[in-house]
Structures are given as structure tokens and as C-alpha cells.
XYZ file of C-alpha atoms in Angstrom:
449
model
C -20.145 99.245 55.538
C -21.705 103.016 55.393
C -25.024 104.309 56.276
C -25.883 105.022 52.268
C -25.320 101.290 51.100
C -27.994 100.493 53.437
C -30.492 103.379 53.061
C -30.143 104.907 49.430
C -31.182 108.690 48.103
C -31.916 110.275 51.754
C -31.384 113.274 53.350
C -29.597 113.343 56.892
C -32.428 112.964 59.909
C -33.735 115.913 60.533
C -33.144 114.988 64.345
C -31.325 111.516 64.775
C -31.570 112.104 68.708
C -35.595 111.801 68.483
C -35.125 108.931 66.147
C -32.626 107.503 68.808
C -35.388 107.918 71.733
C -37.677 106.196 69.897
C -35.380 103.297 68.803
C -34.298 102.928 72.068
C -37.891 103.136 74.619
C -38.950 100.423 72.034
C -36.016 98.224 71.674
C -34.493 98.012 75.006
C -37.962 96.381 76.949
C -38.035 94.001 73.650
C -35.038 92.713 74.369
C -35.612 91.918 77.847
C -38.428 90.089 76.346
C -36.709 87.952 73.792
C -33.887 87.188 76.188
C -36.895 85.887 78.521
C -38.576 83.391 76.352
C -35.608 80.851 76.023
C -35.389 80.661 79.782
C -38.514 78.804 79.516
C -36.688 75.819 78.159
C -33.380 76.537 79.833
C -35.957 76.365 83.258
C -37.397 73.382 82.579
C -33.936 71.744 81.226
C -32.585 72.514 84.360
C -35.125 70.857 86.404
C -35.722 67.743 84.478
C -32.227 66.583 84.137
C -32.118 66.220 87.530
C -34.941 63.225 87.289
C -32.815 61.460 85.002
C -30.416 61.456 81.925
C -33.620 59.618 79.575
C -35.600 62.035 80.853
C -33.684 64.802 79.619
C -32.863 63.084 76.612
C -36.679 63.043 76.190
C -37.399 67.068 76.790
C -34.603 67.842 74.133
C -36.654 66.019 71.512
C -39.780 67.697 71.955
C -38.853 70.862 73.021
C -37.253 70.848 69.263
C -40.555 69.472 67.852
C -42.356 71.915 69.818
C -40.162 75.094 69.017
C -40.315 74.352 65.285
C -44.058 73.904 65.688
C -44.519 77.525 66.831
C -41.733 79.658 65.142
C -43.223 78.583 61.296
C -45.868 81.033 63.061
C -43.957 83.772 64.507
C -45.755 85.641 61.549
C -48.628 86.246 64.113
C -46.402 89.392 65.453
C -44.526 90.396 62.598
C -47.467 90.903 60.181
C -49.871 91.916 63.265
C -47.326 94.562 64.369
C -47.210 96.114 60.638
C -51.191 96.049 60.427
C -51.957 97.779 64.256
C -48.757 100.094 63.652
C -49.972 101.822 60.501
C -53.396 102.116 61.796
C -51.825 103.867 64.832
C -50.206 106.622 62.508
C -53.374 106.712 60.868
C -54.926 107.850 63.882
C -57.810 105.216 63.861
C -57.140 103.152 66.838
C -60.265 101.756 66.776
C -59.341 99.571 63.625
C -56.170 99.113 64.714
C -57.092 97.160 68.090
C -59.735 95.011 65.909
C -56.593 94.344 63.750
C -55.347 93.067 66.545
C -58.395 91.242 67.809
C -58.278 89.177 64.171
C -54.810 88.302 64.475
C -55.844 86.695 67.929
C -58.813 84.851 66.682
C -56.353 83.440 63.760
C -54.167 81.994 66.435
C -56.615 80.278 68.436
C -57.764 78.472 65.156
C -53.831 77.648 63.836
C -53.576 76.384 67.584
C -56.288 74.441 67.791
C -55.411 72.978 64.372
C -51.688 72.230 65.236
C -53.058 70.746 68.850
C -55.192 68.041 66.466
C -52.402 67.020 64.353
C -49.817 66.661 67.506
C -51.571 64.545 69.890
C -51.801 61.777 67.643
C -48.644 62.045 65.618
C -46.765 62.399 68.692
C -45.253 59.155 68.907
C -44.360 58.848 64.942
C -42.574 62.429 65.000
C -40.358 61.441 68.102
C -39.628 58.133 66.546
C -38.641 60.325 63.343
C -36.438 62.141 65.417
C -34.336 58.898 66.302
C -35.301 59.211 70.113
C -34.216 56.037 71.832
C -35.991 53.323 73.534
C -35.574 54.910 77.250
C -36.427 58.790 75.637
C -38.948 58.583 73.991
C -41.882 57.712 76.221
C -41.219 61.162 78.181
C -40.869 62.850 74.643
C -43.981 61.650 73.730
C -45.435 62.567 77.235
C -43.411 66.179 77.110
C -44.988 66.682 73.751
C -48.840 65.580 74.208
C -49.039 67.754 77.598
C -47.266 70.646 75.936
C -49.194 70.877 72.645
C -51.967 71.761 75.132
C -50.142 74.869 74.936
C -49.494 76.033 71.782
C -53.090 77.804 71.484
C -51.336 80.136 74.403
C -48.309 80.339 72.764
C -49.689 81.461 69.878
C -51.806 84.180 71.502
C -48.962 85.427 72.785
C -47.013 85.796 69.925
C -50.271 87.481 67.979
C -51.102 90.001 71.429
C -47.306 90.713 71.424
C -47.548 92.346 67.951
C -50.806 94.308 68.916
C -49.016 95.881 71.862
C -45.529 96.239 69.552
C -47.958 98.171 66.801
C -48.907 100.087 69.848
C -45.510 101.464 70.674
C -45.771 99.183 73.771
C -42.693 96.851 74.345
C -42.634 96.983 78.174
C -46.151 95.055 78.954
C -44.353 92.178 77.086
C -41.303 92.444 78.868
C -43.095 92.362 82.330
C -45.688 89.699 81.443
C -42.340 87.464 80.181
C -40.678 88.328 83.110
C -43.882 86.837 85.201
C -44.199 83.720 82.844
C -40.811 82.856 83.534
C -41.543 82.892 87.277
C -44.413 81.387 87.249
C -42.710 78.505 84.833
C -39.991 77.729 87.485
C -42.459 77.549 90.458
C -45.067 75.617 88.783
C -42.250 73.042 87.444
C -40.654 72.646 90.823
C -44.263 72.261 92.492
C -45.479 69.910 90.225
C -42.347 67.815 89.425
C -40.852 67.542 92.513
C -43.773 68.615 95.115
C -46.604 67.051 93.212
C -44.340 64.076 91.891
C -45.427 64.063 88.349
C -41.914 63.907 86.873
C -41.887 64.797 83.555
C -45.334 64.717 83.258
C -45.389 68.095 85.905
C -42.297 69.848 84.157
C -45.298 70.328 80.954
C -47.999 71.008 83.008
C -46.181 73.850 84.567
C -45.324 75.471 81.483
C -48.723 75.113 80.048
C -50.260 77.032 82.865
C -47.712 79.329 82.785
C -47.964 80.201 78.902
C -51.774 80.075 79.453
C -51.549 82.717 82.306
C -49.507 85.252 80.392
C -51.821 84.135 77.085
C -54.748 85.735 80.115
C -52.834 88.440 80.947
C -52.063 89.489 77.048
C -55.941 88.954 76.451
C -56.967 91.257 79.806
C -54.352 94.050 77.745
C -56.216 94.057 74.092
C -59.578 93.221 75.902
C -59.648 96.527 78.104
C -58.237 98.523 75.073
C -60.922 97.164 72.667
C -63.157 98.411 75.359
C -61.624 101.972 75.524
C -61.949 102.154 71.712
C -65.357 100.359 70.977
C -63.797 97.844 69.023
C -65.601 94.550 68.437
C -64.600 91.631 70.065
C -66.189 89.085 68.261
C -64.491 86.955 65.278
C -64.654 88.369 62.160
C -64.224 86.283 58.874
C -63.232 88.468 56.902
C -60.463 89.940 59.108
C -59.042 86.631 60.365
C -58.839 85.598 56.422
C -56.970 89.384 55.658
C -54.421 88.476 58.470
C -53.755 84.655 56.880
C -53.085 86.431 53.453
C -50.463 88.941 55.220
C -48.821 86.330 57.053
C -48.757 83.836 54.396
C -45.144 85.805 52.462
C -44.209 85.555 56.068
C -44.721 82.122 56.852
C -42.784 81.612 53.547
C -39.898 83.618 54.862
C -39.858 81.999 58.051
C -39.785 78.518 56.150
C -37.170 79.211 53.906
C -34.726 80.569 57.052
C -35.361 77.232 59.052
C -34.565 75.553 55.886
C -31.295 77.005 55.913
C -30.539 76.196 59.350
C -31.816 72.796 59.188
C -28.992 72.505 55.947
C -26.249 73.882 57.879
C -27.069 71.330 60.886
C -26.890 68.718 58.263
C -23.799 69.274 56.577
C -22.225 69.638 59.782
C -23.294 66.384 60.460
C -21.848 65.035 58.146
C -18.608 66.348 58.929
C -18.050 64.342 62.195
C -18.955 64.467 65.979
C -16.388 67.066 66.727
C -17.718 69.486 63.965
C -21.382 69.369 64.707
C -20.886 69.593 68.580
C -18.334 72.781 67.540
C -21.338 74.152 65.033
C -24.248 73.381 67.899
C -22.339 75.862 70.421
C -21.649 78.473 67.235
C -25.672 78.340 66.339
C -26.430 78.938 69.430
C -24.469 81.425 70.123
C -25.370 82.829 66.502
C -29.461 82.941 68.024
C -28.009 84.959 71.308
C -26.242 87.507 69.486
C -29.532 88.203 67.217
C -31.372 89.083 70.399
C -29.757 92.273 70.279
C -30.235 93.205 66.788
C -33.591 91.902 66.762
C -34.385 94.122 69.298
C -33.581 96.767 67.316
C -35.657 95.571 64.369
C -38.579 95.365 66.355
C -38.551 99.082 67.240
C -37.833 99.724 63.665
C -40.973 97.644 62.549
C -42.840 99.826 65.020
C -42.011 102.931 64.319
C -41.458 102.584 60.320
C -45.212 101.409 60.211
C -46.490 104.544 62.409
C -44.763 106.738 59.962
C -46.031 105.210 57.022
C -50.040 105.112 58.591
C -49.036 108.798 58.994
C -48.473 109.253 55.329
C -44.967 110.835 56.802
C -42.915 108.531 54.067
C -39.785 110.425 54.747
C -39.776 110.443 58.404
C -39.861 106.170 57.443
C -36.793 106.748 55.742
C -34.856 108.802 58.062
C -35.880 106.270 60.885
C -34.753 103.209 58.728
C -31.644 104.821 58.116
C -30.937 105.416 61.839
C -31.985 101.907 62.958
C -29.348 100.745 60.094
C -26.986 102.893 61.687
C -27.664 100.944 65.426
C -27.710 97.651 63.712
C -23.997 98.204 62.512
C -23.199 99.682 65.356
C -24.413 96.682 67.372
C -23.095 94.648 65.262
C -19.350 95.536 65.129
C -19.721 95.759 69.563
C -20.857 92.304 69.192
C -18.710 91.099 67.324
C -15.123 92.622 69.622
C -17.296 90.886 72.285
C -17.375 87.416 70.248
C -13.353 88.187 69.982
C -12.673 89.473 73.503
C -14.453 87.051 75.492
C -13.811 84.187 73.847
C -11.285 82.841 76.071
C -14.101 82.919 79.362
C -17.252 81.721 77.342
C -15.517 78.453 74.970
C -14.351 76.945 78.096
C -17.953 76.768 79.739
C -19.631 75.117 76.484
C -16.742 72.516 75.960
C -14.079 70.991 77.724
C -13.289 68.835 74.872
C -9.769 69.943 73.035
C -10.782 68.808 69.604
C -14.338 70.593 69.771
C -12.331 73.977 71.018
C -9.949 73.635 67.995
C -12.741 73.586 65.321
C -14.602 76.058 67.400
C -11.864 78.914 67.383
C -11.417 80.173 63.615
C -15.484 79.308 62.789
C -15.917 81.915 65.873
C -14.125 84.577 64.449
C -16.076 84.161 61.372
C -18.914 84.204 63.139
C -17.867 87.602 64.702
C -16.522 89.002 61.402
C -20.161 88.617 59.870
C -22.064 90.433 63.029
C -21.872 93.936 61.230
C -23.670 92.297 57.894
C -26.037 90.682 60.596
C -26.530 94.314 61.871
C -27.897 95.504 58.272
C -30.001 92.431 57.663
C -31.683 92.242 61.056
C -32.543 95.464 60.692
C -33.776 95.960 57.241
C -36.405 92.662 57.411
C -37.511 94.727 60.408
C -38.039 97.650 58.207
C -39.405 96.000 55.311
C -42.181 93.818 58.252
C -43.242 97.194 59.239
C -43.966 98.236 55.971
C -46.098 95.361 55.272
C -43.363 94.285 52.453
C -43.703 90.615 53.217
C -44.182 89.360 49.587
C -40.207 90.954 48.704
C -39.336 89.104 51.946
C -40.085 85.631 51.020
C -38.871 86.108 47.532
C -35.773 87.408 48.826
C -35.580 84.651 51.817
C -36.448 81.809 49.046
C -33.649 83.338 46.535
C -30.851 83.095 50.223
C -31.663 79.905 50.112
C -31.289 78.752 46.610
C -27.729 80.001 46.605
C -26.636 79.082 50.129
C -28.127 75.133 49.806
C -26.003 74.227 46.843
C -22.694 76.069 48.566
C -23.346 74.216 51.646
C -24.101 70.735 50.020
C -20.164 71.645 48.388
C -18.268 71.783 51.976
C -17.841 68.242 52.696
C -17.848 67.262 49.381
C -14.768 69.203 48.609
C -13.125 68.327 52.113
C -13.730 71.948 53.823
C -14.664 71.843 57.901
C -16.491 73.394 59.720
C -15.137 76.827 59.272
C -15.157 76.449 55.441
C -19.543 75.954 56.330
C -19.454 78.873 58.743
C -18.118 81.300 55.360
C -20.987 79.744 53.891
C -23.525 80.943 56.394
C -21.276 84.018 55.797
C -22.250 84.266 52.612
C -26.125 83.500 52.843
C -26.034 86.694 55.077
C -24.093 88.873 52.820
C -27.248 87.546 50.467
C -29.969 88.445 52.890
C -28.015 92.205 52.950
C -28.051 92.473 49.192
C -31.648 91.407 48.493
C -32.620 93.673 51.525
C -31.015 96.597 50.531
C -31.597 96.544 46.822
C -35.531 96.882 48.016
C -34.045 99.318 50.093
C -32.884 101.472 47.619
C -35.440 100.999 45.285
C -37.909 102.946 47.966
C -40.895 100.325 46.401
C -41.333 99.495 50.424
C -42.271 103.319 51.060
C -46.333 102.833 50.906
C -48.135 104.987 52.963
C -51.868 105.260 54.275
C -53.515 102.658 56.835
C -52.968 99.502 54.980
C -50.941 98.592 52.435
């Protein structure tokens, strides 16, 4: 895979070593950041499954429940970071912290709104979820105490993409580093000091997402402040950032969709396979740390350049983040290779399960270069506020990845035979994303879209 199949009709970067600064002061903090927030989980995991094995049983169920109900609105930073960043290379920082302020004031209200609809459904969704008899009363508990939460949660992810439209990626590495600790001491205090069980383990993590949600808040307060930018809610605003996250949402739909389908099918192909493809997925969401890291820089630069009118500095910087992502990709995926026979060992002991792991895993690796480009260019096409093309393009992956999926067991292919599939919704993704890509329809310029 070359540079030009990703980024069509442009001119070498004037100076790739700028470009590579850039990429790398705001990618390298963000992926301290993203590594950080499933620690939360892995934290509380940790300490909980030493209370019991119904207990952990429990946490698994709603921590699922509870991760789906928040990612459907990781559109909070994507379209926030697009909005602030071109208003930053517009030169009106003013608007772009009030930007900001509306995306925060839309995820108090989604919050609040997702808080109603949990506490009472609580018990029906883990019941959904086939929790058994012993689980589920702690899932239930897990879930009430932690939906207390998801107000914070979703500030964070909104203040996160005011400070990445900023050019600022370290505040939310250092305030995830200081949730995490705070997480850990809290859960050990209250589950095992305070005796709450359970019970304590969601306490802890709701005071600890509501203390970096205070911290994020202190951050866009003080620079509201220093640029006279209204605090108060503003309807119009809030309703301008739920029609640029809406594509989004769609997006982020359609993508859970697909991984929901994959789970599925693998299902169905026996215990062995789905343990085997629940190791690969999550290994799958650890390698796209590191190339979402490098989208995130590109979706805050690329929306800079655009607020700046500087359309062809956009380019040249899309075509160098490109350039990481395959980079990254093809390092990640020698890694996948390489290391395989220190990391399959400490996920399963099981023969069987290591047997369908092995050729899926080198599938997996094979695609990490095509998961390079794709990472990459949805960053690119976020920052320029391109989210409409993105959940066309996400909604198309999945219309011709669902039916080849559904076609695995039913024509006797394993697990490996579903892990080409995924293969092939990527190689999708890349062709959707880089025919916008070369159409240069993405390159808008000026402080919105």
C-alpha cells in the first residue's frame, strides 16, 4: 500500500519533519490516555473477583451494558474536536471554547437522560443479558450505582475534545492518569476498608469519573474565563452540536453493529471458537490504541488547517498521518507475529482454543497495515467535520460485511474463515475512506463547515 492510494493529487509536504512534530506532541500523550481508560475496568475486575466468582460474573455484565451505553456517544469528542479545532485556525478562540462549552451542556442532558432510562431498566437489561441467578443481583447493583456516572463520563468525553481541538492531548493524559489512581484507591477503600463489596467497587469509580469530570470542567471553565466566553447553556448551540454528532452517532452504531455480528457468528461456531475470537477482539481494540492515537492528532491538526483556510497544508498533513498509520501498522503487525509465542500462552492454556487462535492471528496481523489507512483517514475526515460521508460509508461496511459473515458457518468455515471477513469489512472501510479521499469533497475550509 503507497502513500498516493491513500492521499490522491498532492504535492510532497513541503516539510514532513514539522508535520511529524505535530503528529507526534499530539498523538503520543493521547495514547497514554486511551491506554488509561480500560484500566478502569481492568482495576475494578481485579478487585472484585477477589469477593467472589458471582460477583465477578456480575461486573462483566454491566460493565458491557455500561460500556455500550457510553461509546454510542463517543461522538461528544469526535465532532467537538472538529468544531473547537477549526475555530482555533480561525483564530477566534472565543467561539471556539463556547463550542466547547455546548458540547458539555449536551452531555449533561444525554447523561441525565441515559441515567433515567437505566435505573429502572436495570434489572430487565441484565436479565436480557442471560446473567444467572447468583450474578445478577450485583449486576443490577454494579449497574444502578454506576449509571450515577455516566453524566461524568460523558463530560469527559465532550471536555476531552475541547482540549484535543485545542492542540492539548497532555491535560487528558494526566487527568486519566489521576482517575485511574484515584479508581484503585477509592475501590480498595470502599470495598474492602469500607466493606461495601460490590456495592463500593461502583462507588469508587463514580467518584473517580466525577473528579476528573471536575478537573476537565476547572480546564474549559478558566479558559472560558481567559476568553470571555459565556458559560451559560445555549439552545441553539447545544442543538448545532446534536446535528454534528448525529452522522456520528450513526457511524458509531453501524461499527458496534459489526462487532456485535462477528461475536455472534462466532458463537455459533462453538465454545472453542468464540473463546479463540474473544482474545483476537480484544487484542484487535489494543492494537487500535496506537493508530487511534494517531488519528486523533490528525483530527486536530487537519481541522486547524482547514479554520485557517490553509486547505493544502490539510492535505499534506493527511498524507503524512497516512504515512504513520501504515507505518504503525506493518510494526504492529511483525509484533502480532513475533510475540505471539509469549502473549497466546497468558490468554489461554487451553490446546484447542490456541489451535483456532494461531492462523485467525496472523490474519489479524496481515490486516494491521489496512487498519493503519482506515484509522487514520476517519480521523481525517472527523476533523474535517465530514461526518455525514462517515456514516454513509460505515452503514455501506456493514451492509456487505453482515451478509459475508452470516455465510461462515453456514458454509462450514471457522473461525479464521470470519476473521478474513472482518478482513474484508476493513479493506471496505479503506475504500470508502479513500475514495472521499481522493475526491478532495472533505477539503472545506473557514470556521465551520
Amino acid at each position: 500500500m503507497t502513500q498516493a492510494t491513500a492521499i490522491p493529487k498532492a504535492a510532497p509536504a513541503p516539510d514532513p519533519k514539522r508535520h511529524d512534530r505535530e503528529i507526534l506532541a499530539l498523538a503520543v500523550p493521547a495514547l497514554g490516555s486511551l491506554v488509561a481508560e480500560p484500566l478502569f475496568v481492568m482495576a475494578d475486575s481485579a478487585i472484585v473477583g477477589h469477593l467472589g466468582t458471582p460477583q465477578l460474573a456480575g461486573l462483566g455484565i454491566a460493565a458491557a451494558l455500561l460500556t455500550t451505553a457510553v461509546s454510542v456517544f463517543v461522538f461528544l469528542a469526535y465532532a467537538t474536536t472538529a468544531a473547537v479545532s477549526r475555530r482555533v485556525g480561525a483564530g477566534d478562540l472565543r467561539a471556539a471554547v463556547r463550542q466547547g462549552m455546548d458540547g458539555i451542556w449536551l452531555a449533561l442532558l444525554l447523561g441525565a437522560g441515559v441515567i433515567a432510562v437505566l435505573l429502572p431498566t436495570a434489572p430487565g437489561l441484565v436479565d436480557a443479558f442471560g446473567a444467572s441467578t447468583t450474578a445478577a443481583p450485583y449486576a443490577v447493583t454494579y449497574l444502578r450505582v454506576s449509571a450515577l456516572g455516566i453524566p461524568a463520563m460523558l463530560v469527559v468525553l465532550a471536555s476531552t475534545g475541547v482540549l484535543r481541538g485545542l492542540q492539548d492531548t497532555r491535560t487528558p493524559l494526566y487527568v486519566a492518569i489521576g482517575g485511574f489512581a484515584a479508581n484503585g484507591v477509592l475501590n480498595l477503600a470502599l470495598v474492602y476498608g469500607a466493606g461495601l463489596g460490590i456495592a463500593g467497587s461502583a462507588w469508587g469509580t463514580v467518584l473517580a469519573q466525577w473528579g476528573m469530570a471536575a478537573v476537565y470542567l476547572t480546564v474549559v471553565v478558566r479558559a472560558a474565563r481567559r476568553h470571555d466566553a459565556s458559560l451559560r447553556p445555549d439552545t441553539k448551540g447545544i442543538r448545532a452540536c446534536a446535528r454534528a454528532g448525529a452522522p456520528l452517532l450513526v457511524r458509531t452504531l453501524s461499527l458496534r453493529a459489526v462487532l456485535m455480528l462477528a461475536t455472534a457468528v462466532a458463537a455459533h461456531l462453538g465454545d472453542t471458537d468464540i473463546a479463540a475470537h474473544q482474545i483476537l477482539l480484544s487484542l484487535w481494540s489494543l492494537l487500535a490504541f496506537a493508530l487511534d492515537a494517531i488519528a486523533i492528532a490528525g483530527q486536530s491538526i487537519i481541522g486547524r488547517y482547514l479554520g485557517a483556510g490553509d486547505a493544502e497544508g490539510a492535505r499534506a498533513v493527511a498524507r503524512r498521518a497516512v504515512q504513520w498509520g501504515i507505518a504503525s501498522g506493518v510494526v504492529l503487525g511483525l509484533l502480532v507475529v513475533l510475540a505471539r509465542p509469549l502473549f497466546i500462552p497468558l490468554f489461554t492454556s487451553d490446546p484447542a482454543v490456541q489451535d483456532a487462535l494461531l492462523p485467525a492471528l496472523l490474519v489479524l496481523a496481515l490486516s494491521q497495515p489496512v487498519a493503519g489507512i482506515v484509522f487514520v483517514l476517519d480521523g481525517v475526515l472527523m476533523g474535517a467535520g465530514d461526518g455525514p460521508y462517515l456514516a454513509g460509508a460505515m452503514v455501506v461496511t456493514l451492509a456487505v460485511f453482515a451478509p459475508v459473515a452470516l455465510l461462515v458457518p453456514v458454509l462450514g468455515g471457522g473461525l479464521t474463515a470470519l476473521w478474513w471477513a472482518m478482513t474484508l469489512m476493513m479493506l471496505t472501510r479503506m475504500a470508502t475512506l479513500q475514495l472521499r479521499a481522493r475526491s478532495g469533497r472533505w477539503l472545506v475550509t473557514g470556521a465551520t463547515r
